[in-house]
CSV table of C-alpha atoms in Angstrom, one decimal:
chain,number,residue,atom,x,y,z
A,149,UNK,CA,0.0,0.0,0.0
A,150,UNK,CA,2.8,2.4,0.9
A,151,UNK,CA,4.5,1.6,-2.5
A,152,UNK,CA,1.2,2.4,-4.3
A,153,UNK,CA,0.6,5.7,-2.4
A,154,UNK,CA,4.2,6.8,-3.1
A,155,UNK,CA,4.2,6.0,-6.8
A,156,UNK,CA,0.7,6.8,-8.0
A,157,UNK,CA,0.4,10.0,-9.9
A,158,UNK,CA,-2.5,12.1,-11.3
A,159,UNK,CA,-1.3,11.2,-14.9
A,160,UNK,CA,-2.1,7.6,-14.1
A,161,UNK,CA,-5.6,8.5,-13.0
A,162,UNK,CA,-6.3,10.8,-16.0
A,163,UNK,CA,-4.9,8.2,-18.4
A,164,UNK,CA,-7.1,5.4,-17.0
A,165,UNK,CA,-10.3,7.4,-16.9
A,166,UNK,CA,-9.7,8.6,-20.5
A,167,UNK,CA,-9.3,5.0,-21.7
A,168,UNK,CA,-12.4,4.0,-19.8
A,169,UNK,CA,-14.4,6.8,-21.4
A,170,UNK,CA,-13.1,6.4,-25.0
A,171,UNK,CA,-12.7,2.6,-24.9
A,172,UNK,CA,-9.8,3.0,-27.3
A,173,UNK,CA,-6.1,3.7,-26.5
A,174,UNK,CA,-5.7,5.9,-29.6
A,175,UNK,CA,-8.7,8.0,-28.9
A,176,UNK,CA,-7.7,8.4,-25.3
A,177,UNK,CA,-4.2,9.5,-26.5
A,178,UNK,CA,-5.8,12.1,-28.7
A,179,UNK,CA,-8.1,13.3,-25.9
A,180,UNK,CA,-5.0,13.9,-23.6
A,181,UNK,CA,-2.8,15.1,-26.4
A,182,UNK,CA,-0.3,12.3,-25.9
A,183,UNK,CA,1.1,9.5,-28.1
A,184,UNK,CA,-0.5,6.1,-28.0
A,185,UNK,CA,2.8,4.5,-26.7
A,186,UNK,CA,2.8,7.0,-23.8
A,187,UNK,CA,-0.8,6.0,-22.9
A,188,UNK,CA,0.1,2.3,-23.1
A,189,UNK,CA,3.2,2.9,-20.9
A,190,UNK,CA,1.2,4.9,-18.3
A,191,UNK,CA,-1.5,2.2,-18.2
A,192,UNK,CA,1.0,-0.5,-17.7
A,193,UNK,CA,2.6,1.4,-14.8
A,194,UNK,CA,-0.8,1.8,-13.2
A,195,UNK,CA,-1.6,-1.9,-13.5
A,196,UNK,CA,1.7,-2.8,-12.0
A,197,UNK,CA,1.0,-0.5,-9.0
A,198,UNK,CA,-2.5,-1.9,-8.6
A,199,UNK,CA,-1.4,-5.4,-9.0
A,200,UNK,CA,-4.3,-6.3,-11.4
A,201,UNK,CA,-5.0,-6.1,-15.1
A,202,UNK,CA,-7.5,-3.2,-15.5
A,203,UNK,CA,-8.0,-3.0,-19.2
A,204,UNK,CA,-8.3,-5.7,-21.9
A,205,UNK,CA,-6.7,-4.5,-25.1
A,206,UNK,CA,-7.9,-5.8,-28.5
A,207,UNK,CA,-8.2,-5.1,-32.2
A,208,UNK,CA,-11.5,-3.3,-31.7
A,209,UNK,CA,-10.7,-1.2,-28.6
A,210,UNK,CA,-10.1,-1.4,-24.9
A,211,UNK,CA,-12.6,-2.7,-22.3
A,212,UNK,CA,-12.4,-2.6,-18.6
A,213,UNK,CA,-11.9,-5.8,-16.6
A,214,UNK,CA,-14.0,-6.4,-13.5
A,215,UNK,CA,-11.1,-5.0,-11.4
A,216,UNK,CA,-11.0,-2.0,-13.8
A,217,UNK,CA,-14.7,-1.3,-13.3
A,218,UNK,CA,-14.1,-1.2,-9.5
A,219,UNK,CA,-11.0,1.0,-9.8
A,220,UNK,CA,-12.9,3.4,-12.2
A,221,UNK,CA,-15.4,4.4,-9.5
A,222,UNK,CA,-12.5,5.4,-7.2
A,223,UNK,CA,-10.5,7.1,-10.0
A,224,UNK,CA,-13.5,9.2,-11.0
A,225,UNK,CA,-14.1,10.1,-7.4
A,226,UNK,CA,-10.5,11.4,-7.1
A,227,UNK,CA,-10.9,13.6,-10.1
A,228,UNK,CA,-14.4,14.8,-8.9
A,229,UNK,CA,-12.8,15.7,-5.5
A,230,UNK,CA,-10.1,17.7,-7.2
A,231,UNK,CA,-12.6,19.4,-9.4
A,232,UNK,CA,-14.7,20.3,-6.4
A,233,UNK,CA,-11.6,21.7,-4.6
A,234,UNK,CA,-10.9,23.9,-7.7
A,235,UNK,CA,-14.5,25.2,-7.8
A,236,UNK,CA,-14.4,25.9,-4.0
A,237,UNK,CA,-11.4,28.2,-4.6
A,238,UNK,CA,-13.3,30.1,-7.3
A,239,UNK,CA,-15.3,32.1,-4.7
A,240,UNK,CA,-18.2,34.0,-6.1
A,241,UNK,CA,-18.1,32.3,-9.5
A,242,UNK,CA,-19.2,28.7,-8.7
A,243,UNK,CA,-22.7,28.9,-10.1
A,244,UNK,CA,-21.6,31.1,-13.0
A,245,UNK,CA,-19.1,28.6,-14.4
A,246,UNK,CA,-20.6,25.2,-13.4
A,247,UNK,CA,-22.2,22.8,-15.8
A,248,UNK,CA,-24.6,20.1,-14.9
A,249,UNK,CA,-24.5,16.9,-16.9
A,250,UNK,CA,-27.6,14.8,-16.7
A,251,UNK,CA,-28.4,11.4,-18.1
A,252,UNK,CA,-32.1,10.6,-18.5
A,253,UNK,CA,-34.4,7.9,-19.9
A,254,UNK,CA,-36.5,9.2,-22.8
A,255,UNK,CA,-39.7,8.1,-20.9
A,256,UNK,CA,-38.7,10.0,-17.8
A,257,UNK,CA,-37.0,13.2,-19.1
A,258,UNK,CA,-40.2,14.9,-20.4
A,259,UNK,CA,-42.1,14.1,-17.2
A,260,UNK,CA,-39.6,15.4,-14.6
A,261,UNK,CA,-37.1,17.7,-16.2
A,262,UNK,CA,-39.2,20.6,-17.7
A,263,UNK,CA,-40.9,21.7,-14.4
A,264,UNK,CA,-37.6,21.2,-12.4
A,265,UNK,CA,-35.6,23.2,-14.9
A,266,UNK,CA,-38.1,26.1,-14.9
A,267,UNK,CA,-37.3,26.6,-11.2
A,268,UNK,CA,-33.6,25.8,-11.5
A,269,UNK,CA,-33.0,28.6,-14.0
A,270,UNK,CA,-34.0,31.1,-11.3
A,271,UNK,CA,-31.6,29.5,-8.8
A,272,UNK,CA,-28.6,29.0,-11.1
A,273,UNK,CA,-29.2,31.4,-14.0
A,274,UNK,CA,-25.7,31.0,-15.5
A,275,UNK,CA,-25.3,27.3,-15.1
A,276,UNK,CA,-25.1,25.2,-18.3
A,277,UNK,CA,-27.3,22.0,-18.4
A,278,UNK,CA,-26.3,19.2,-20.7
A,279,UNK,CA,-29.0,16.5,-20.9
A,280,UNK,CA,-28.1,13.2,-22.5
A,281,UNK,CA,-31.0,10.9,-23.5
A,282,UNK,CA,-30.4,7.1,-23.8
A,283,UNK,CA,-31.5,3.7,-22.6
A,284,UNK,CA,-30.7,2.7,-19.0
A,285,UNK,CA,-27.6,0.6,-19.7
A,286,UNK,CA,-25.7,3.3,-21.7
A,287,UNK,CA,-26.7,5.8,-19.1
A,288,UNK,CA,-25.1,3.7,-16.3
A,289,UNK,CA,-22.0,3.4,-18.5
A,290,UNK,CA,-21.8,7.2,-18.8
A,291,UNK,CA,-22.3,7.6,-15.1
A,292,UNK,CA,-19.6,5.2,-14.1
A,293,UNK,CA,-17.2,6.8,-16.6
A,294,UNK,CA,-17.9,10.2,-15.1
A,295,UNK,CA,-19.5,11.6,-18.3
A,296,UNK,CA,-22.7,12.6,-16.4
A,297,UNK,CA,-23.2,13.9,-12.8
A,298,UNK,CA,-26.4,11.8,-12.2
A,299,UNK,CA,-29.0,9.8,-14.0
A,300,UNK,CA,-32.8,9.8,-14.0
A,301,UNK,CA,-33.3,6.1,-14.6
A,302,UNK,CA,-33.9,2.6,-13.2
A,303,UNK,CA,-32.2,0.0,-11.1
A,304,UNK,CA,-30.1,-2.5,-13.1
A,305,UNK,CA,-28.3,-5.8,-12.6
A,306,UNK,CA,-25.9,-5.8,-9.6
A,307,UNK,CA,-22.7,-5.9,-11.8
A,308,UNK,CA,-23.9,-2.6,-13.4
A,309,UNK,CA,-24.5,-0.9,-10.1
A,310,UNK,CA,-21.0,-1.2,-8.7
A,311,UNK,CA,-20.2,2.2,-7.0
A,312,UNK,CA,-23.6,3.5,-7.9
A,313,UNK,CA,-26.4,4.6,-5.4
A,314,UNK,CA,-30.1,4.5,-6.3
A,315,UNK,CA,-32.6,6.8,-4.7
A,316,UNK,CA,-36.2,5.9,-5.4
A,317,UNK,CA,-38.4,8.8,-6.6
A,318,UNK,CA,-41.6,7.0,-7.5
A,319,UNK,CA,-43.0,4.0,-9.3
A,320,UNK,CA,-45.0,4.1,-12.6
A,321,UNK,CA,-47.1,1.6,-14.5
A,322,UNK,CA,-47.6,1.1,-18.2
A,323,UNK,CA,-50.5,2.8,-20.0
A,324,UNK,CA,-52.2,1.8,-23.3
A,325,UNK,CA,-53.1,4.9,-25.1
A,326,UNK,CA,-54.4,6.1,-28.5
A,327,UNK,CA,-55.4,9.4,-30.1
A,328,UNK,CA,-58.6,11.1,-29.0
A,329,UNK,CA,-61.4,9.9,-31.4
A,330,UNK,CA,-59.7,6.6,-32.1
A,331,UNK,CA,-62.2,3.9,-33.4
A,332,UNK,CA,-61.4,1.8,-30.2
A,333,UNK,CA,-63.2,4.4,-28.1
A,334,UNK,CA,-66.2,4.5,-30.3
A,335,UNK,CA,-66.6,0.7,-29.8
A,336,UNK,CA,-67.1,1.2,-26.1
A,337,UNK,CA,-65.1,-0.9,-23.6
A,338,UNK,CA,-62.3,-1.9,-26.0
A,339,UNK,CA,-60.3,-5.0,-25.0
A,340,UNK,CA,-56.6,-5.6,-25.2
A,341,UNK,CA,-57.2,-8.2,-27.9
A,342,UNK,CA,-58.9,-5.5,-30.0
A,343,UNK,CA,-56.1,-3.0,-29.3
A,344,UNK,CA,-53.3,-5.2,-30.6
A,345,UNK,CA,-55.1,-5.6,-34.0
A,346,UNK,CA,-54.0,-2.0,-34.6
A,347,UNK,CA,-50.3,-1.1,-35.2
A,348,UNK,CA,-48.5,-1.1,-31.8
A,349,UNK,CA,-45.9,1.5,-30.8
A,350,UNK,CA,-43.4,0.0,-28.2
A,351,UNK,CA,-40.0,0.7,-26.8
A,352,UNK,CA,-37.0,-1.0,-28.4
A,353,UNK,CA,-35.6,-4.4,-27.3
A,354,UNK,CA,-33.4,-4.4,-24.2
A,355,UNK,CA,-35.3,-1.6,-22.4
A,356,UNK,CA,-37.4,-2.0,-19.2
A,357,UNK,CA,-40.6,-0.7,-20.8
A,358,UNK,CA,-40.2,-3.2,-23.6
A,359,UNK,CA,-39.6,-6.1,-21.2
A,360,UNK,CA,-42.7,-5.0,-19.2
A,361,UNK,CA,-44.8,-4.7,-22.3
A,362,UNK,CA,-43.9,-8.3,-23.4
A,363,UNK,CA,-44.5,-9.6,-19.9
A,364,UNK,CA,-47.8,-7.7,-19.7
A,365,UNK,CA,-49.1,-9.2,-22.9
A,366,UNK,CA,-47.9,-12.7,-22.1
A,367,UNK,CA,-49.7,-12.6,-18.7
A,368,UNK,CA,-52.9,-12.1,-20.7
A,369,UNK,CA,-52.2,-14.9,-23.2
A,370,UNK,CA,-51.0,-12.5,-25.9
A,371,UNK,CA,-47.8,-11.8,-27.7
A,372,UNK,CA,-46.2,-8.8,-29.4
A,373,UNK,CA,-47.1,-8.6,-33.1
A,374,UNK,CA,-44.2,-8.8,-35.5
A,375,UNK,CA,-45.3,-5.6,-37.3
A,376,UNK,CA,-45.0,-3.3,-34.3
A,377,UNK,CA,-43.2,0.1,-34.4
A,378,UNK,CA,-40.2,0.1,-32.1
A,379,UNK,CA,-38.6,3.4,-31.0
A,380,UNK,CA,-36.8,5.0,-28.0
A,381,UNK,CA,-38.0,8.4,-29.1
A,382,UNK,CA,-41.0,9.6,-27.0
A,383,UNK,CA,-41.6,12.6,-29.3
A,384,UNK,CA,-41.7,10.4,-32.4
A,385,UNK,CA,-44.0,7.8,-30.8
A,386,UNK,CA,-46.3,10.6,-29.6
A,387,UNK,CA,-46.6,12.1,-33.1
A,388,UNK,CA,-47.3,8.6,-34.7
A,389,UNK,CA,-50.0,8.0,-32.1
A,390,UNK,CA,-51.6,11.4,-32.6
A,391,UNK,CA,-51.5,11.2,-36.4
A,392,UNK,CA,-52.6,7.6,-36.9
A,393,UNK,CA,-54.6,4.8,-35.5
A,394,UNK,CA,-51.5,3.2,-33.9
A,395,UNK,CA,-51.9,2.2,-30.2
A,396,UNK,CA,-49.0,3.2,-27.9
A,397,UNK,CA,-47.9,1.1,-24.9
A,398,UNK,CA,-45.8,3.4,-22.8
A,399,UNK,CA,-44.7,4.3,-19.3
A,400,UNK,CA,-47.2,6.6,-17.7
A,401,UNK,CA,-44.6,9.4,-17.3
A,402,UNK,CA,-44.3,9.6,-21.1
A,403,UNK,CA,-48.0,10.2,-21.7
A,404,UNK,CA,-49.2,11.8,-18.5
A,405,UNK,CA,-49.4,15.3,-19.9
A,406,UNK,CA,-51.1,14.3,-23.1
A,407,UNK,CA,-53.7,12.3,-21.2
A,408,UNK,CA,-54.4,15.3,-18.9
A,409,UNK,CA,-54.8,17.6,-21.9
A,410,UNK,CA,-57.0,15.1,-23.8
A,411,UNK,CA,-54.6,14.7,-26.7
A,412,UNK,CA,-54.3,11.0,-26.0
A,413,UNK,CA,-56.7,8.8,-24.2
A,414,UNK,CA,-56.1,5.8,-22.0
A,415,UNK,CA,-57.7,2.6,-23.2
A,416,UNK,CA,-59.9,0.9,-20.5
A,417,UNK,CA,-57.5,-2.0,-20.0
A,418,UNK,CA,-56.0,-2.8,-16.6
A,419,UNK,CA,-52.2,-2.6,-16.3
A,420,UNK,CA,-51.7,-3.5,-12.6
A,421,UNK,CA,-48.4,-5.3,-12.0
A,422,UNK,CA,-46.5,-3.3,-14.6
A,423,UNK,CA,-45.2,-0.7,-12.1
A,424,UNK,CA,-41.4,0.0,-12.3
A,425,UNK,CA,-39.3,2.3,-10.0
A,426,UNK,CA,-37.9,5.5,-11.3
A,427,UNK,CA,-35.0,7.1,-9.3
A,428,UNK,CA,-31.9,9.2,-9.1
A,429,UNK,CA,-28.6,7.3,-9.7
A,430,UNK,CA,-25.2,8.8,-8.8
A,431,UNK,CA,-21.8,7.6,-8.1
A,432,UNK,CA,-21.5,6.7,-4.4
A,433,UNK,CA,-18.2,8.6,-3.8
A,434,UNK,CA,-18.8,11.5,-6.2
A,435,UNK,CA,-18.5,15.1,-5.0
A,436,UNK,CA,-21.3,16.9,-6.9
A,437,UNK,CA,-21.2,20.6,-7.5
A,438,UNK,CA,-23.7,23.2,-6.1
A,439,UNK,CA,-25.7,23.3,-9.4
A,440,UNK,CA,-26.0,19.6,-9.7
A,441,UNK,CA,-27.2,19.3,-6.1
A,442,UNK,CA,-29.8,22.0,-6.5
A,443,UNK,CA,-31.2,20.4,-9.7
A,444,UNK,CA,-31.4,17.1,-7.8
A,445,UNK,CA,-33.4,18.7,-5.0
A,446,UNK,CA,-35.8,20.2,-7.5
A,447,UNK,CA,-36.3,16.8,-9.2
A,448,UNK,CA,-37.1,15.2,-5.8
A,449,UNK,CA,-39.7,17.9,-5.3
A,450,UNK,CA,-41.2,17.3,-8.8
A,451,UNK,CA,-41.2,13.6,-8.1
A,452,UNK,CA,-43.1,14.1,-4.9
A,453,UNK,CA,-45.9,15.6,-6.9
A,454,UNK,CA,-45.8,12.6,-9.2
A,455,UNK,CA,-46.1,10.3,-6.2
A,456,UNK,CA,-49.2,12.2,-5.1
A,457,UNK,CA,-50.8,11.9,-8.5
A,458,UNK,CA,-50.0,8.2,-8.6
A,459,UNK,CA,-52.1,7.7,-5.5
A,460,UNK,CA,-55.1,9.0,-7.4
A,461,UNK,CA,-54.2,7.2,-10.7
A,462,UNK,CA,-56.9,4.8,-11.6
A,463,UNK,CA,-56.3,1.5,-13.5
A,464,UNK,CA,-59.2,0.9,-16.0
A,465,UNK,CA,-60.9,-2.3,-15.3
């Protein structure tokens, strides 16, 4: 341990984090304005100091080993702490120069971020906010690599949650919706069997809403039609549903506002048992800046309102 503490240098940490972020030695070298041999040499020095192989090198890039994933959480924390110390020295200019990097699920972002950001602008008027939309797994990769400060997302497999804390905000079920005036509503109490005779809009494979959709249909003796429309884009799914007779199976958060405004209507089919938790994820040892902490507070407050509305949310029977 003493040997490690005496020999470890910041260049080792910067090099390792760059390789983890870029997943390629050459790209990491370009990011740090170094040669690739210099990156390789620094990485080897670090692995010798740690006593474990941290990166698997191959023709198609560089991937972290299990030990590398563990080391990454601590390496990013070191850089976060140094960045926090630097900001603390910039008295009077913290909120003016800070940027907040947020990762968010496409189904969660439109539900929570707009109201929170409207208030946030009054608290941190000069802060830059960078919002990155993706599926849950890529968002967790970004979080562990230090590319975002926190994520609005869902729990994942334990191996993906190393060094990550999850704070539950609320749970939300699926909703089956269609445009106002859809033929299904004219028919009266439309069944799920009738609904899936129309084109279905669903999330892409590998996402939690897609898994829940398939499980939901299977529990009712149905299966997802082969001709469904798959997309991660909430805005695109929304427009397709509004402008056609397609039926959209989505997380409630993605359609809450449109249902409230009457643009979309919820079909009278029960969706109990499809509830999934939505929460804030952040690196356990990360030191977040003032602006990031304030935005997280506002998101908690917005989520509290969603929890209240969830208590009055009715499942059609």
